Amino acid sequence: MPRLDALLWDVDGTLAETERDGHRVAFNQAFEACGLPWRWDEARYGELLRVTGGKERLHHDIDARADASRDPVERARLVDELHATKNVFYAEIVGQGGIALRKGVRELIDECRDRGVRAGIVTTTSRSNVDALLRAHLGERWAGGFAVVLCGEDVAHKKPSPEAYLRALRELRIGPLQAIAIEDSPAGATAARIAGVPVVVARSAYFAEAAVEGAIAVGPGLGTREGWTPALRREPAPAGRVRLDDVLAWRSRGQ
Ligand code: XBP
Ligand code: MG
């Protein structure tokens, strides 16, 4: 088993529960700001999350609306306007510290840094959204702590395509087994798996029940060592957070 070189972090749902109270709220604010009566409630947004990428999600929803323009050029213009407006509102929400990092995330990032394991971001969200979230929690120089930051704009195909993971491996100059991905969703897990990167799934609110295949571990979040499959040893502290050694143990068992 090669030495672990990098932990590759997904953003939405994994670093923070950004979807229900962040992106969804901001999409609704954008609809309102653009004079549209459309709103996405929590349940509808959960369905729409099957479509990765905010613009792609808008297109998917608008395609099914009878009250939307039939003209593809006009639709694309509207999607661009709504998405840009949504991202401004999203930056306001997270910039005010409105969405916390998930439990155990900051600690695992710090532990990796202290033990010489690099950190990377591999996400389908826009770069401005990653910047807004991490600036609020890690400070304006947050990017210095990450060896690679790959966002939605950097790829032609978003997750579940493996493109972002393959590119991260290339930029880090490592093989897939020198990395571990942390994801929250089936699409994210699939992207990592197709790239050959072992993946730990820390389920988020919207994917609490979703079927996930091929992960080296699946559990309720990095803040607890309880409730994971495979189960973690009951020491050092059963109630404590997931540690790098736990992730390494899953990796040894999973290969
Ligand atoms: C989640 C996504 C994103 C966000 C919205 O990305 O699919 O589209 O929902 O962000 P990940 P944008 O879990 O890979 O971080 O509007 O910027 O796309
Ligand atoms: Mg995610």
mmCIF file of C-alpha atoms and ligand atoms in Angstrom:
data_model
loop_
_atom_site.group_PDB
_atom_site.id
_atom_site.type_symbol
_atom_site.label_atom_id
_atom_site.label_comp_id
_atom_site.label_asym_id
_atom_site.label_seq_id
_atom_site.Cartn_x
_atom_site.Cartn_y
_atom_site.Cartn_z
ATOM 1 C CA MET A 1 0.000 0.000 0.000
ATOM 2 C CA PRO A 2 1.608 3.324 -1.030
ATOM 3 C CA ARG A 3 2.000 6.069 1.530
ATOM 4 C CA LEU A 4 -1.021 8.394 1.683
ATOM 5 C CA ASP A 5 -0.009 11.643 -0.001
ATOM 6 C CA ALA A 6 -3.237 13.628 -0.199
ATOM 7 C CA LEU A 7 -6.755 13.856 1.177
ATOM 8 C CA LEU A 8 -9.098 15.213 -1.520
ATOM 9 C CA TRP A 9 -12.098 17.087 -0.158
ATOM 10 C CA ASP A 10 -15.454 17.552 -1.806
ATOM 11 C CA VAL A 11 -17.077 20.853 -0.764
ATOM 12 C CA ASP A 12 -20.887 20.978 -0.750
ATOM 13 C CA GLY A 13 -22.280 18.549 1.791
ATOM 14 C CA THR A 14 -18.808 17.393 2.862
ATOM 15 C CA LEU A 15 -16.972 20.428 4.222
ATOM 16 C CA ALA A 16 -20.279 22.047 5.187
ATOM 17 C CA GLU A 17 -24.036 21.503 4.858
ATOM 18 C CA THR A 18 -24.254 24.193 2.218
ATOM 19 C CA GLU A 19 -27.146 22.947 0.118
ATOM 20 C CA ARG A 20 -30.402 23.316 2.098
ATOM 21 C CA ASP A 21 -29.637 26.594 3.884
ATOM 22 C CA GLY A 22 -27.084 27.994 1.473
ATOM 23 C CA HIS A 23 -27.419 27.271 -2.239
ATOM 24 C CA ARG A 24 -31.176 26.528 -2.064
ATOM 25 C CA VAL A 25 -31.956 29.748 -0.213
ATOM 26 C CA ALA A 26 -29.716 31.710 -2.579
ATOM 27 C CA PHE A 27 -31.400 30.193 -5.656
ATOM 28 C CA ASN A 28 -34.779 31.321 -4.268
ATOM 29 C CA GLN A 29 -33.427 34.807 -3.581
ATOM 30 C CA ALA A 30 -32.170 34.890 -7.187
ATOM 31 C CA PHE A 31 -35.585 33.862 -8.557
ATOM 32 C CA GLU A 32 -37.143 36.680 -6.550
ATOM 33 C CA ALA A 33 -34.509 39.236 -7.545
ATOM 34 C CA CYS A 34 -35.081 38.347 -11.216
ATOM 35 C CA GLY A 35 -38.853 38.807 -10.814
ATOM 36 C CA LEU A 36 -39.696 35.110 -11.162
ATOM 37 C CA PRO A 37 -42.372 33.349 -9.074
ATOM 38 C CA TRP A 38 -40.382 30.073 -8.980
ATOM 39 C CA ARG A 39 -39.239 28.696 -5.591
ATOM 40 C CA TRP A 40 -37.501 25.440 -4.645
ATOM 41 C CA ASP A 41 -38.698 23.957 -1.355
ATOM 42 C CA GLU A 42 -36.481 21.557 0.587
ATOM 43 C CA ALA A 43 -38.018 18.429 -0.925
ATOM 44 C CA ARG A 44 -37.849 19.684 -4.524
ATOM 45 C CA TYR A 45 -34.251 20.785 -4.030
ATOM 46 C CA GLY A 46 -33.424 17.294 -2.760
ATOM 47 C CA GLU A 47 -34.701 15.868 -6.063
ATOM 48 C CA LEU A 48 -32.794 18.480 -8.044
ATOM 49 C CA LEU A 49 -29.527 17.610 -6.292
ATOM 50 C CA ARG A 50 -29.365 14.537 -8.481
ATOM 51 C CA VAL A 51 -28.238 17.024 -11.137
ATOM 52 C CA THR A 52 -24.741 18.240 -10.246
ATOM 53 C CA GLY A 53 -23.782 21.829 -11.022
ATOM 54 C CA GLY A 54 -25.940 24.855 -10.307
ATOM 55 C CA LYS A 55 -26.395 25.868 -13.950
ATOM 56 C CA GLU A 56 -27.163 22.309 -14.974
ATOM 57 C CA ARG A 57 -29.726 22.138 -12.117
ATOM 58 C CA LEU A 58 -31.392 25.333 -13.328
ATOM 59 C CA HIS A 59 -31.565 24.057 -16.906
ATOM 60 C CA HIS A 60 -33.057 20.769 -15.724
ATOM 61 C CA ASP A 61 -35.783 22.550 -13.748
ATOM 62 C CA ILE A 62 -36.543 25.219 -16.340
ATOM 63 C CA ASP A 63 -36.776 22.639 -19.137
ATOM 64 C CA ALA A 64 -39.844 21.204 -17.364
ATOM 65 C CA ARG A 65 -41.552 24.572 -16.747
ATOM 66 C CA ALA A 66 -44.428 25.584 -18.993
ATOM 67 C CA ASP A 67 -43.970 29.255 -18.021
ATOM 68 C CA ALA A 68 -40.340 29.420 -19.196
ATOM 69 C CA SER A 69 -39.231 30.710 -22.575
ATOM 70 C CA ARG A 70 -38.963 28.080 -25.348
ATOM 71 C CA ASP A 71 -36.063 29.922 -26.952
ATOM 72 C CA PRO A 72 -32.795 28.135 -26.072
ATOM 73 C CA VAL A 73 -30.744 31.337 -26.329
ATOM 74 C CA GLU A 74 -33.102 33.167 -23.962
ATOM 75 C CA ARG A 75 -33.082 30.196 -21.572
ATOM 76 C CA ALA A 76 -29.297 30.086 -21.505
ATOM 77 C CA ARG A 77 -29.195 33.824 -20.833
ATOM 78 C CA LEU A 78 -31.679 33.454 -17.983
ATOM 79 C CA VAL A 79 -29.728 30.547 -16.467
ATOM 80 C CA ASP A 80 -26.508 32.576 -16.602
ATOM 81 C CA GLU A 81 -28.203 35.542 -14.925
ATOM 82 C CA LEU A 82 -29.883 33.430 -12.242
ATOM 83 C CA HIS A 83 -26.698 31.511 -11.493
ATOM 84 C CA ALA A 84 -24.525 34.609 -11.189
ATOM 85 C CA THR A 85 -27.152 36.244 -8.959
ATOM 86 C CA LYS A 86 -27.449 33.073 -6.862
ATOM 87 C CA ASN A 87 -23.701 33.006 -6.283
ATOM 88 C CA VAL A 88 -23.740 36.609 -5.024
ATOM 89 C CA PHE A 89 -26.486 35.759 -2.519
ATOM 90 C CA TYR A 90 -24.662 32.543 -1.562
ATOM 91 C CA ALA A 91 -21.461 34.472 -0.868
ATOM 92 C CA GLU A 92 -23.441 36.793 1.412
ATOM 93 C CA ILE A 93 -24.908 33.872 3.360
ATOM 94 C CA VAL A 94 -21.621 32.036 3.900
ATOM 95 C CA GLY A 95 -19.595 35.245 4.222
ATOM 96 C CA GLN A 96 -21.558 36.089 7.349
ATOM 97 C CA GLY A 97 -20.488 32.730 8.775
ATOM 98 C CA GLY A 98 -24.035 31.485 8.182
ATOM 99 C CA ILE A 99 -22.971 27.907 7.503
ATOM 100 C CA ALA A 100 -20.561 26.089 9.816
ATOM 101 C CA LEU A 101 -17.955 23.580 8.746
ATOM 102 C CA ARG A 102 -19.162 20.065 9.554
ATOM 103 C CA LYS A 103 -17.896 18.566 12.780
ATOM 104 C CA GLY A 104 -14.497 16.931 12.530
ATOM 105 C CA VAL A 105 -13.574 18.609 9.227
ATOM 106 C CA ARG A 106 -11.243 21.311 10.507
ATOM 107 C CA GLU A 107 -9.592 18.861 12.906
ATOM 108 C CA LEU A 108 -8.903 16.306 10.168
ATOM 109 C CA ILE A 109 -7.535 19.000 7.830
ATOM 110 C CA ASP A 110 -5.207 20.185 10.619
ATOM 111 C CA GLU A 111 -4.147 16.651 11.522
ATOM 112 C CA CYS A 112 -3.289 15.889 7.883
ATOM 113 C CA ARG A 113 -1.209 19.051 7.617
ATOM 114 C CA ASP A 114 0.658 18.171 10.841
ATOM 115 C CA ARG A 115 1.368 14.665 9.513
ATOM 116 C CA GLY A 116 2.534 15.737 6.064
ATOM 117 C CA VAL A 117 -0.547 14.634 4.124
ATOM 118 C CA ARG A 118 -1.491 17.249 1.535
ATOM 119 C CA ALA A 119 -5.026 18.603 1.165
ATOM 120 C CA GLY A 120 -6.893 19.171 -2.093
ATOM 121 C CA ILE A 121 -10.328 20.455 -3.097
ATOM 122 C CA VAL A 122 -12.212 18.535 -5.786
ATOM 123 C CA THR A 123 -15.674 19.990 -6.281
ATOM 124 C CA THR A 124 -18.291 20.671 -8.924
ATOM 125 C CA THR A 125 -19.239 23.972 -7.324
ATOM 126 C CA SER A 126 -18.052 27.346 -8.640
ATOM 127 C CA ARG A 127 -14.683 28.706 -7.515
ATOM 128 C CA SER A 128 -16.296 31.841 -6.074
ATOM 129 C CA ASN A 129 -18.442 29.684 -3.779
ATOM 130 C CA VAL A 130 -15.462 27.695 -2.497
ATOM 131 C CA ASP A 131 -13.620 30.941 -1.889
ATOM 132 C CA ALA A 132 -16.544 32.497 0.001
ATOM 133 C CA LEU A 133 -16.989 29.453 2.234
ATOM 134 C CA LEU A 134 -13.336 28.819 3.047
ATOM 135 C CA ARG A 135 -12.436 32.485 3.427
ATOM 136 C CA ALA A 136 -15.144 32.708 6.111
ATOM 137 C CA HIS A 137 -13.790 29.707 8.028
ATOM 138 C CA LEU A 138 -10.072 29.450 7.273
ATOM 139 C CA GLY A 139 -9.238 33.088 6.520
ATOM 140 C CA GLU A 140 -8.382 34.912 3.302
ATOM 141 C CA ARG A 141 -5.170 32.908 2.811
ATOM 142 C CA TRP A 142 -7.031 29.588 2.946
ATOM 143 C CA ALA A 143 -5.839 28.486 -0.503
ATOM 144 C CA GLY A 144 -2.253 28.268 0.763
ATOM 145 C CA GLY A 145 -3.287 25.207 2.763
ATOM 146 C CA PHE A 146 -4.417 23.280 -0.321
ATOM 147 C CA ALA A 147 -2.067 21.748 -2.873
ATOM 148 C CA VAL A 148 -4.765 21.703 -5.538
ATOM 149 C CA VAL A 149 -8.176 23.377 -5.876
ATOM 150 C CA LEU A 150 -10.334 22.042 -8.715
ATOM 151 C CA CYS A 151 -13.764 23.582 -9.213
ATOM 152 C CA GLY A 152 -16.699 23.365 -11.590
ATOM 153 C CA GLU A 153 -15.147 25.790 -14.091
ATOM 154 C CA ASP A 154 -12.034 23.608 -14.416
ATOM 155 C CA VAL A 155 -13.716 20.603 -16.019
ATOM 156 C CA ALA A 156 -15.806 19.856 -19.079
ATOM 157 C CA HIS A 157 -17.768 17.176 -17.228
ATOM 158 C CA LYS A 158 -18.883 17.492 -13.619
ATOM 159 C CA LYS A 159 -19.248 14.633 -11.132
ATOM 160 C CA PRO A 160 -20.110 11.757 -11.474
ATOM 161 C CA SER A 161 -17.528 12.119 -14.240
ATOM 162 C CA PRO A 162 -14.072 11.289 -12.815
ATOM 163 C CA GLU A 163 -12.546 14.225 -14.720
ATOM 164 C CA ALA A 164 -11.939 16.463 -11.685
ATOM 165 C CA TYR A 165 -10.320 13.633 -9.716
ATOM 166 C CA LEU A 166 -8.139 12.565 -12.645
ATOM 167 C CA ARG A 167 -6.988 16.135 -13.085
ATOM 168 C CA ALA A 168 -6.257 16.502 -9.355
ATOM 169 C CA LEU A 169 -4.094 13.364 -9.467
ATOM 170 C CA ARG A 170 -2.248 14.725 -12.496
ATOM 171 C CA GLU A 171 -1.609 18.090 -10.861
ATOM 172 C CA LEU A 172 -0.455 16.449 -7.642
ATOM 173 C CA ARG A 173 1.667 13.971 -9.657
ATOM 174 C CA ILE A 174 0.387 11.004 -7.706
ATOM 175 C CA GLY A 175 -1.412 7.758 -8.421
ATOM 176 C CA PRO A 176 -4.985 7.123 -7.253
ATOM 177 C CA LEU A 177 -3.934 4.921 -4.334
ATOM 178 C CA GLN A 178 -1.815 7.741 -2.929
ATOM 179 C CA ALA A 179 -5.016 9.701 -2.339
ATOM 180 C CA ILE A 180 -8.273 9.314 -0.456
ATOM 181 C CA ALA A 181 -11.423 11.256 -1.321
ATOM 182 C CA ILE A 182 -13.967 12.487 1.216
ATOM 183 C CA GLU A 183 -17.427 12.807 -0.319
ATOM 184 C CA ASP A 184 -21.054 13.019 0.826
ATOM 185 C CA SER A 185 -23.064 11.969 -2.244
ATOM 186 C CA PRO A 186 -23.403 8.995 -4.588
ATOM 187 C CA ALA A 187 -22.328 11.138 -7.576
ATOM 188 C CA GLY A 188 -19.206 12.303 -5.775
ATOM 189 C CA ALA A 189 -18.354 8.785 -4.634
ATOM 190 C CA THR A 190 -18.790 7.487 -8.181
ATOM 191 C CA ALA A 191 -16.472 10.181 -9.558
ATOM 192 C CA ALA A 192 -13.717 9.231 -7.117
ATOM 193 C CA ARG A 193 -14.212 5.514 -7.636
ATOM 194 C CA ILE A 194 -14.023 5.684 -11.435
ATOM 195 C CA ALA A 195 -10.772 7.636 -11.025
ATOM 196 C CA GLY A 196 -9.532 4.767 -8.840
ATOM 197 C CA VAL A 197 -9.359 6.922 -5.697
ATOM 198 C CA PRO A 198 -10.552 5.195 -2.499
ATOM 199 C CA VAL A 199 -13.471 7.173 -1.089
ATOM 200 C CA VAL A 200 -14.866 7.740 2.397
ATOM 201 C CA VAL A 201 -18.497 8.893 2.381
ATOM 202 C CA ALA A 202 -19.579 11.180 5.241
ATOM 203 C CA ARG A 203 -23.290 11.331 4.546
ATOM 204 C CA SER A 204 -24.875 14.782 4.397
ATOM 205 C CA ALA A 205 -28.484 15.680 5.210
ATOM 206 C CA TYR A 206 -29.738 15.287 1.655
ATOM 207 C CA PHE A 207 -27.962 11.956 1.090
ATOM 208 C CA ALA A 208 -28.623 10.402 4.516
ATOM 209 C CA GLU A 209 -30.381 7.390 3.008
ATOM 210 C CA ALA A 210 -28.894 7.263 -0.493
ATOM 211 C CA ALA A 211 -27.372 4.019 -1.748
ATOM 212 C CA VAL A 212 -23.592 4.331 -2.021
ATOM 213 C CA GLU A 213 -21.452 1.686 -3.676
ATOM 214 C CA GLY A 214 -17.775 0.959 -3.534
ATOM 215 C CA ALA A 215 -16.753 3.313 -0.709
ATOM 216 C CA ILE A 216 -14.063 2.126 1.720
ATOM 217 C CA ALA A 217 -16.274 3.517 4.497
ATOM 218 C CA VAL A 218 -19.711 5.104 4.843
ATOM 219 C CA GLY A 219 -20.893 6.922 7.952
ATOM 220 C CA PRO A 220 -22.821 9.810 9.436
ATOM 221 C CA GLY A 221 -19.992 12.377 9.526
ATOM 222 C CA LEU A 222 -16.377 12.909 10.522
ATOM 223 C CA GLY A 223 -17.402 14.304 13.906
ATOM 224 C CA THR A 224 -18.165 10.855 15.309
ATOM 225 C CA ARG A 225 -16.505 7.418 15.285
ATOM 226 C CA GLU A 226 -19.929 5.819 15.830
ATOM 227 C CA GLY A 227 -22.201 4.523 13.097
ATOM 228 C CA TRP A 228 -19.592 3.815 10.422
ATOM 229 C CA THR A 229 -19.441 0.828 8.084
ATOM 230 C CA PRO A 230 -16.927 -0.748 8.511
ATOM 231 C CA ALA A 231 -17.148 -0.037 12.236
ATOM 232 C CA LEU A 232 -14.228 1.675 13.937
ATOM 233 C CA ARG A 233 -12.397 0.179 16.905
ATOM 234 C CA ARG A 234 -13.876 1.430 20.168
ATOM 235 C CA GLU A 235 -10.709 3.237 21.116
ATOM 236 C CA PRO A 236 -9.173 5.726 21.529
ATOM 237 C CA ALA A 237 -12.571 7.234 22.332
ATOM 238 C CA PRO A 238 -15.763 5.850 20.795
ATOM 239 C CA ALA A 239 -17.464 9.220 20.869
ATOM 240 C CA GLY A 240 -14.516 11.130 19.397
ATOM 241 C CA ARG A 241 -14.051 12.346 15.858
ATOM 242 C CA VAL A 242 -12.701 10.313 12.934
ATOM 243 C CA ARG A 243 -8.901 10.511 12.881
ATOM 244 C CA LEU A 244 -6.378 10.100 10.096
ATOM 245 C CA ASP A 245 -5.436 6.681 11.514
ATOM 246 C CA ASP A 246 -9.098 5.630 11.183
ATOM 247 C CA VAL A 247 -9.088 6.679 7.527
ATOM 248 C CA LEU A 248 -5.832 4.782 6.977
ATOM 249 C CA ALA A 249 -7.323 1.690 8.638
ATOM 250 C CA TRP A 250 -10.333 1.807 6.290
ATOM 251 C CA ARG A 251 -7.980 2.160 3.363
ATOM 252 C CA SER A 252 -5.990 -0.951 4.365
ATOM 253 C CA ARG A 253 -9.197 -2.958 4.789
ATOM 254 C CA GLY A 254 -10.784 -1.645 1.616
ATOM 255 C CA GLN A 255 -8.074 -2.538 -0.894
HETATM 256 C C1 XBP B 1 -22.281 20.275 -5.402
HETATM 257 C C2 XBP B 1 -22.897 20.813 -6.625
HETATM 258 C C3 XBP B 1 -22.919 22.265 -6.883
HETATM 259 C C4 XBP B 1 -23.682 23.078 -5.841
HETATM 260 C C5 XBP B 1 -24.004 24.460 -6.354
HETATM 261 O O1 XBP B 1 -20.906 20.241 -5.594
HETATM 262 O O2 XBP B 1 -23.374 20.046 -7.435
HETATM 263 O O3 XBP B 1 -23.514 22.441 -8.118
HETATM 264 O O4 XBP B 1 -24.907 22.452 -5.534
HETATM 265 O O5 XBP B 1 -22.865 25.127 -6.755
HETATM 266 P P1 XBP B 1 -19.884 19.328 -4.706
HETATM 267 P P2 XBP B 1 -22.773 25.887 -8.175
HETATM 268 O O6 XBP B 1 -20.668 18.410 -3.816
HETATM 269 O O7 XBP B 1 -19.065 18.597 -5.737
HETATM 270 O O8 XBP B 1 -19.068 20.319 -3.915
HETATM 271 O O9 XBP B 1 -24.024 26.685 -8.320
HETATM 272 O O10 XBP B 1 -21.543 26.729 -8.071
HETATM 273 O O11 XBP B 1 -22.663 24.818 -9.216
HETATM 274 MG MG MG B 2 -20.912 17.033 -2.220
#
